[in-house]
Tab-separated table of C-alpha atoms in Angstrom:
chain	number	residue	atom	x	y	z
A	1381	UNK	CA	-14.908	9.759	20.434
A	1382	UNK	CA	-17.712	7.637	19.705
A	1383	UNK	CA	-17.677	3.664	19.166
A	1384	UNK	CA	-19.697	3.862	15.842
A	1385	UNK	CA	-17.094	6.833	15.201
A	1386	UNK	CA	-14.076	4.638	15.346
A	1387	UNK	CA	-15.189	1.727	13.957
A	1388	UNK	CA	-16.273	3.466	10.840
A	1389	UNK	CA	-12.686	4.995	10.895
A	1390	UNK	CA	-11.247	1.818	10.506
A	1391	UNK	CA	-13.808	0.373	8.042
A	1392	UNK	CA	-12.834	2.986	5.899
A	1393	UNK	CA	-9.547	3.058	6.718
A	1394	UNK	CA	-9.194	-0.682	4.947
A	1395	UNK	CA	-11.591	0.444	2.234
A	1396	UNK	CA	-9.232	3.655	1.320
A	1397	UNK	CA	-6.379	1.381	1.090
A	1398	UNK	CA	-7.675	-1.132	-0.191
A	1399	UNK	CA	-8.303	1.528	-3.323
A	1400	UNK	CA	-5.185	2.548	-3.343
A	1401	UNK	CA	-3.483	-0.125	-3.621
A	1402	UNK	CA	-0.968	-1.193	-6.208
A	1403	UNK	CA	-2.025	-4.122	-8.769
A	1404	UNK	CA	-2.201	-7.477	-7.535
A	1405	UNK	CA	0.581	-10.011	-8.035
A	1406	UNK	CA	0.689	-14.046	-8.065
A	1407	UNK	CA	1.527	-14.797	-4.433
A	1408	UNK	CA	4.237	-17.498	-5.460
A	1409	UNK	CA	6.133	-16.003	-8.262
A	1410	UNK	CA	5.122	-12.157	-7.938
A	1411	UNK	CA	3.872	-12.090	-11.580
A	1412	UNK	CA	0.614	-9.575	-12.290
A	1413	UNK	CA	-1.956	-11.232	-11.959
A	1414	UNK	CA	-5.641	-10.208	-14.334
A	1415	UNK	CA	-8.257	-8.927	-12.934
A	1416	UNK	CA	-10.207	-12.257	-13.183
A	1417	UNK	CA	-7.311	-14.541	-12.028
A	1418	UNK	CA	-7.113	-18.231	-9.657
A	1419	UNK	CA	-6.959	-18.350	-6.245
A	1420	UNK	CA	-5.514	-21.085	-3.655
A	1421	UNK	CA	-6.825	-21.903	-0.361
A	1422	UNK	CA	-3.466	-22.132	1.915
A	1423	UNK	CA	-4.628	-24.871	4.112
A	1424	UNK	CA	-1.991	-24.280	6.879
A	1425	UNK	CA	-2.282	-20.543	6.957
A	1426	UNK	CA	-6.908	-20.735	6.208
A	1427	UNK	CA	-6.166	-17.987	3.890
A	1428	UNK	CA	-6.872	-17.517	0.435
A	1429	UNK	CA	-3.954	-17.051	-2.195
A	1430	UNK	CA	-3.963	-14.679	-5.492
A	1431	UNK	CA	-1.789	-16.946	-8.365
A	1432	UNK	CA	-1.016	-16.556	-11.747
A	1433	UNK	CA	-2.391	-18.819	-14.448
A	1434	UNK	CA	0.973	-20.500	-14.902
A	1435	UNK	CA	1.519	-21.223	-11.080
A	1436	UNK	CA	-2.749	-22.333	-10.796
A	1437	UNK	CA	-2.076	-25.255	-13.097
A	1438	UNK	CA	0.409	-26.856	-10.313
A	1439	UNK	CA	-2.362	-27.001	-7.629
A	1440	UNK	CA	-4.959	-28.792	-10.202
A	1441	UNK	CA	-3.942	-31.915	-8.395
A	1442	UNK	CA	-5.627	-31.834	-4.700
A	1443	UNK	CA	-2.482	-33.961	-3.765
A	1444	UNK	CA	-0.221	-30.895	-3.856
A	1445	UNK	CA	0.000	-30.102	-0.268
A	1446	UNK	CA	-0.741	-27.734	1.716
A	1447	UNK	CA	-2.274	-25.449	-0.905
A	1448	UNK	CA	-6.297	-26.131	-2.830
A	1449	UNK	CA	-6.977	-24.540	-5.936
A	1450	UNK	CA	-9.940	-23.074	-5.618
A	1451	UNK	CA	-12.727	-23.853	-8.095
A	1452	UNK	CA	-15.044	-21.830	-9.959
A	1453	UNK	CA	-18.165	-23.563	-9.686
A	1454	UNK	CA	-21.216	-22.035	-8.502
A	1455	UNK	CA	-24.519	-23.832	-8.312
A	1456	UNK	CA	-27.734	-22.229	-6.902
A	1457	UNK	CA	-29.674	-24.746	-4.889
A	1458	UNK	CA	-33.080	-24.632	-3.829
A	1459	UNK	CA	-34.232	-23.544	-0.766
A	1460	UNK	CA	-31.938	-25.767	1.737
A	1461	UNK	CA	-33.077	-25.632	5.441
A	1462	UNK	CA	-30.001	-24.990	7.382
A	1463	UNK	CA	-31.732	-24.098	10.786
A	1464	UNK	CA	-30.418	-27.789	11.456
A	1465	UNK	CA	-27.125	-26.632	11.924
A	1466	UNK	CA	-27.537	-23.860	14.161
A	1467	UNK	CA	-26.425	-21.052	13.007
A	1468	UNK	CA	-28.787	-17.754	14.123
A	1469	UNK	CA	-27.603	-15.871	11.484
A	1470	UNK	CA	-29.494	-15.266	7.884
A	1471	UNK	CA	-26.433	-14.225	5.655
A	1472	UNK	CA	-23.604	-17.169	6.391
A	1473	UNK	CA	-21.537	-19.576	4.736
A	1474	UNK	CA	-20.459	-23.097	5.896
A	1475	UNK	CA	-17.723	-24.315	4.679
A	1476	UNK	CA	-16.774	-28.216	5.008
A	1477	UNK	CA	-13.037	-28.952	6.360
A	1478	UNK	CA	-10.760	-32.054	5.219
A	1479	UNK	CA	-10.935	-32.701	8.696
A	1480	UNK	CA	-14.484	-33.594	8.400
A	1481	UNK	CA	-15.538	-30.542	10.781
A	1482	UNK	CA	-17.493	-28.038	9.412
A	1483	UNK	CA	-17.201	-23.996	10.094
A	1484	UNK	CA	-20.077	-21.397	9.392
A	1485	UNK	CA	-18.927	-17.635	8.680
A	1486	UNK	CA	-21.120	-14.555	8.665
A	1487	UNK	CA	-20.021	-10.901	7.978
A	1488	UNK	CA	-19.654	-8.680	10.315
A	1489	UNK	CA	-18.020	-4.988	9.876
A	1490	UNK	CA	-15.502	-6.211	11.719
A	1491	UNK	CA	-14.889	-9.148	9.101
A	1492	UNK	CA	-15.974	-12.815	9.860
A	1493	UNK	CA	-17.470	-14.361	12.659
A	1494	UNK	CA	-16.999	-17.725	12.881
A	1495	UNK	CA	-18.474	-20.842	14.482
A	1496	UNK	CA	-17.786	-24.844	14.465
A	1497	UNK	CA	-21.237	-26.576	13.369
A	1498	UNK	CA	-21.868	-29.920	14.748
A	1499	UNK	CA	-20.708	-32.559	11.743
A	1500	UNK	CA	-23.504	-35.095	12.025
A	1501	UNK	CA	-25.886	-32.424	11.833
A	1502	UNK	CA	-23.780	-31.371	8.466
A	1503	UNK	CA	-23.851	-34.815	7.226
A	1504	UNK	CA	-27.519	-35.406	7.753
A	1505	UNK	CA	-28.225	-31.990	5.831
A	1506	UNK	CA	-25.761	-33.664	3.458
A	1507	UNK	CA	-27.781	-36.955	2.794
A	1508	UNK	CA	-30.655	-34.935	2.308
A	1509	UNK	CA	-29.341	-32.919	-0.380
A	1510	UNK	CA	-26.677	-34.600	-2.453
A	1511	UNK	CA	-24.956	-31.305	-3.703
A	1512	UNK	CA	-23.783	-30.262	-0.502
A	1513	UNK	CA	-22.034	-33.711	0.067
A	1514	UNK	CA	-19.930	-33.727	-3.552
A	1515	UNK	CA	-18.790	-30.383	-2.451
A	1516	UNK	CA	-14.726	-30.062	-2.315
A	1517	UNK	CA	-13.729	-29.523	1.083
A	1518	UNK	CA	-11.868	-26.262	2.679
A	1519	UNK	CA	-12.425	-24.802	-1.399
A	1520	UNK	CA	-15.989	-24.459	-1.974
A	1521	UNK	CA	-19.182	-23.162	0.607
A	1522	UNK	CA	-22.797	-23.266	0.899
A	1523	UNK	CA	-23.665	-19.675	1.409
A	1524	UNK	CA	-26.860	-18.984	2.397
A	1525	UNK	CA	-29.380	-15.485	2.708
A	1526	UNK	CA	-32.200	-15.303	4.005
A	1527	UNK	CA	-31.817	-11.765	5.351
A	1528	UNK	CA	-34.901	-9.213	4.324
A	1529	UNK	CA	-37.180	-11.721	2.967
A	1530	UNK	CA	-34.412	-13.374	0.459
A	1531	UNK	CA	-33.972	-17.151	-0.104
A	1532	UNK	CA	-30.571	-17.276	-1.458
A	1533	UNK	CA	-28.728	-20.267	-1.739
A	1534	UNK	CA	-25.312	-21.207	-3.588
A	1535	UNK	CA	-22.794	-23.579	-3.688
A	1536	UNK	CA	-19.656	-21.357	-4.555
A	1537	UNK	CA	-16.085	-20.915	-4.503
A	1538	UNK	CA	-14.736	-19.556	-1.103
A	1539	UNK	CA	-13.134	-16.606	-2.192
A	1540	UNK	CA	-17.288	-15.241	-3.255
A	1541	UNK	CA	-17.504	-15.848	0.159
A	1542	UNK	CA	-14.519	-13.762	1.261
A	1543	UNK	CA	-15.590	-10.972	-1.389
A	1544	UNK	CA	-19.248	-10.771	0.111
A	1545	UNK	CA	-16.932	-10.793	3.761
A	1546	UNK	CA	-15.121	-7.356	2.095
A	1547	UNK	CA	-18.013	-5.545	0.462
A	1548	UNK	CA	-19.917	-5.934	4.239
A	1549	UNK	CA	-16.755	-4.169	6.368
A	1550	UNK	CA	-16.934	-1.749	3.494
A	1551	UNK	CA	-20.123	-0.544	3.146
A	1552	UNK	CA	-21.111	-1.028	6.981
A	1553	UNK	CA	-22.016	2.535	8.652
A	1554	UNK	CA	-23.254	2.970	12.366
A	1555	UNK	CA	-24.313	-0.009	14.624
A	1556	UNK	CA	-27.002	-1.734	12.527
A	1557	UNK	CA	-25.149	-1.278	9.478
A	1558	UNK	CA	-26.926	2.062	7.674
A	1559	UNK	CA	-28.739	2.020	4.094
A	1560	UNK	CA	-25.600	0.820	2.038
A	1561	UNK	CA	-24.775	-2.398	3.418
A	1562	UNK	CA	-27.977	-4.237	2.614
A	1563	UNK	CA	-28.501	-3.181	-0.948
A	1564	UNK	CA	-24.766	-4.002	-1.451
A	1565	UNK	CA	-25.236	-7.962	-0.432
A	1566	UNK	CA	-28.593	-8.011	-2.458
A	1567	UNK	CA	-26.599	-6.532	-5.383
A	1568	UNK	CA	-23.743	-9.296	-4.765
A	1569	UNK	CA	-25.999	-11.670	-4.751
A	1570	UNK	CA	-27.966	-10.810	-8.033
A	1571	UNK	CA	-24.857	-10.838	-9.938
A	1572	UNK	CA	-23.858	-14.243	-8.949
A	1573	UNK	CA	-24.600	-16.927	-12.280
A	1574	UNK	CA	-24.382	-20.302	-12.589
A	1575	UNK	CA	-20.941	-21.832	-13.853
A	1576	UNK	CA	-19.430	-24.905	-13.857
């Protein structure tokens, strides 16, 4: 059995269930949820949350706890140099914490990778462009590609982060990743648009 063997085993694996699965519910009430539906970022648990419309409107308040709505804005930014922060990677997302830390996240087929990124280096990137300091903490990223001559770069809900996360462990083949995985993220990232 070979390593590339086995680890494409278990991409798949998720994949296959993944498309089998049954339709998604609210994960408070158990309600079907649409196809286009809220999510919440469970602070204590750093996981993101499917919920109903009805159960959403709670968490508008960022006072509720220990769960964020997360927000739907997405905002593409000029070309934002985060070699400041870091982070040797060209397809990442930093996300800042309540905390005041910051954590970048890259793909992997595996899932994420994470590291910590040094907060006053975040904060001076942050005074030099103001978007990235009015972002909402733990709920919204700056993710960033630069991989194969792109210069991608968004301010977007975490869960687009978490998809991009998903279609990478899904379309990864082989040890450098095969000929799906990088027309997949350049496809992702086309069909982001601007919303507030």
């Amino acid at each position: 059995m070979t390593v590339d063997g086995a680890l494409a085993r278990v991409i798949r694996s998720a994949a296959d269930r993944a498309a089998t699965a049954e339709p998604e519910v609210c994960e408070l009430c158990a309600a079907r949820v649409t196809e286009e539906h809220a999510h919440l970022y469970d602070t204590a648990a750093a996981e993101v949350r499917c919920v109903c419309g009805p159960c959403s409107v709670l968490f508008a308040d960022d006072a509720a706890g220990r769960y964020r709505l997360v927000p739907r804005r997405r905002l593409r930014l000029p070309p934002v140099d985060t070699g400041v922060l870091g982070v040797p990677v060209g397809l990442v997302f930093f996300v800042p914490r309540s905390d005041g830390t910051v954590t970048a996240q890259g793909p992997s087929p595996a899932g994420a990778m994470r590291w910590e990124v040094d907060a006053a280096a975040w904060q001076r990137l942050a005074a030099m462009v103001p978007q990235l300091a009015a972002m909402a903490p733990d709920v919204e990223a700056l993710l960033v590609n630069t991989v194969r001559g792109l210069d991608e770069h968004w301010i977007v809900p975490v869960d687009d982060c978490y998809r991009m996360i998903a279609l990478v462990r899904r379309e990864w083949r082989g040890l450098s990743g095969g000929g799906r995985v990088w027309p997949a993220v350049e496809q992702f990232f086309r069909e982001l648009t601007e919303r507030s």
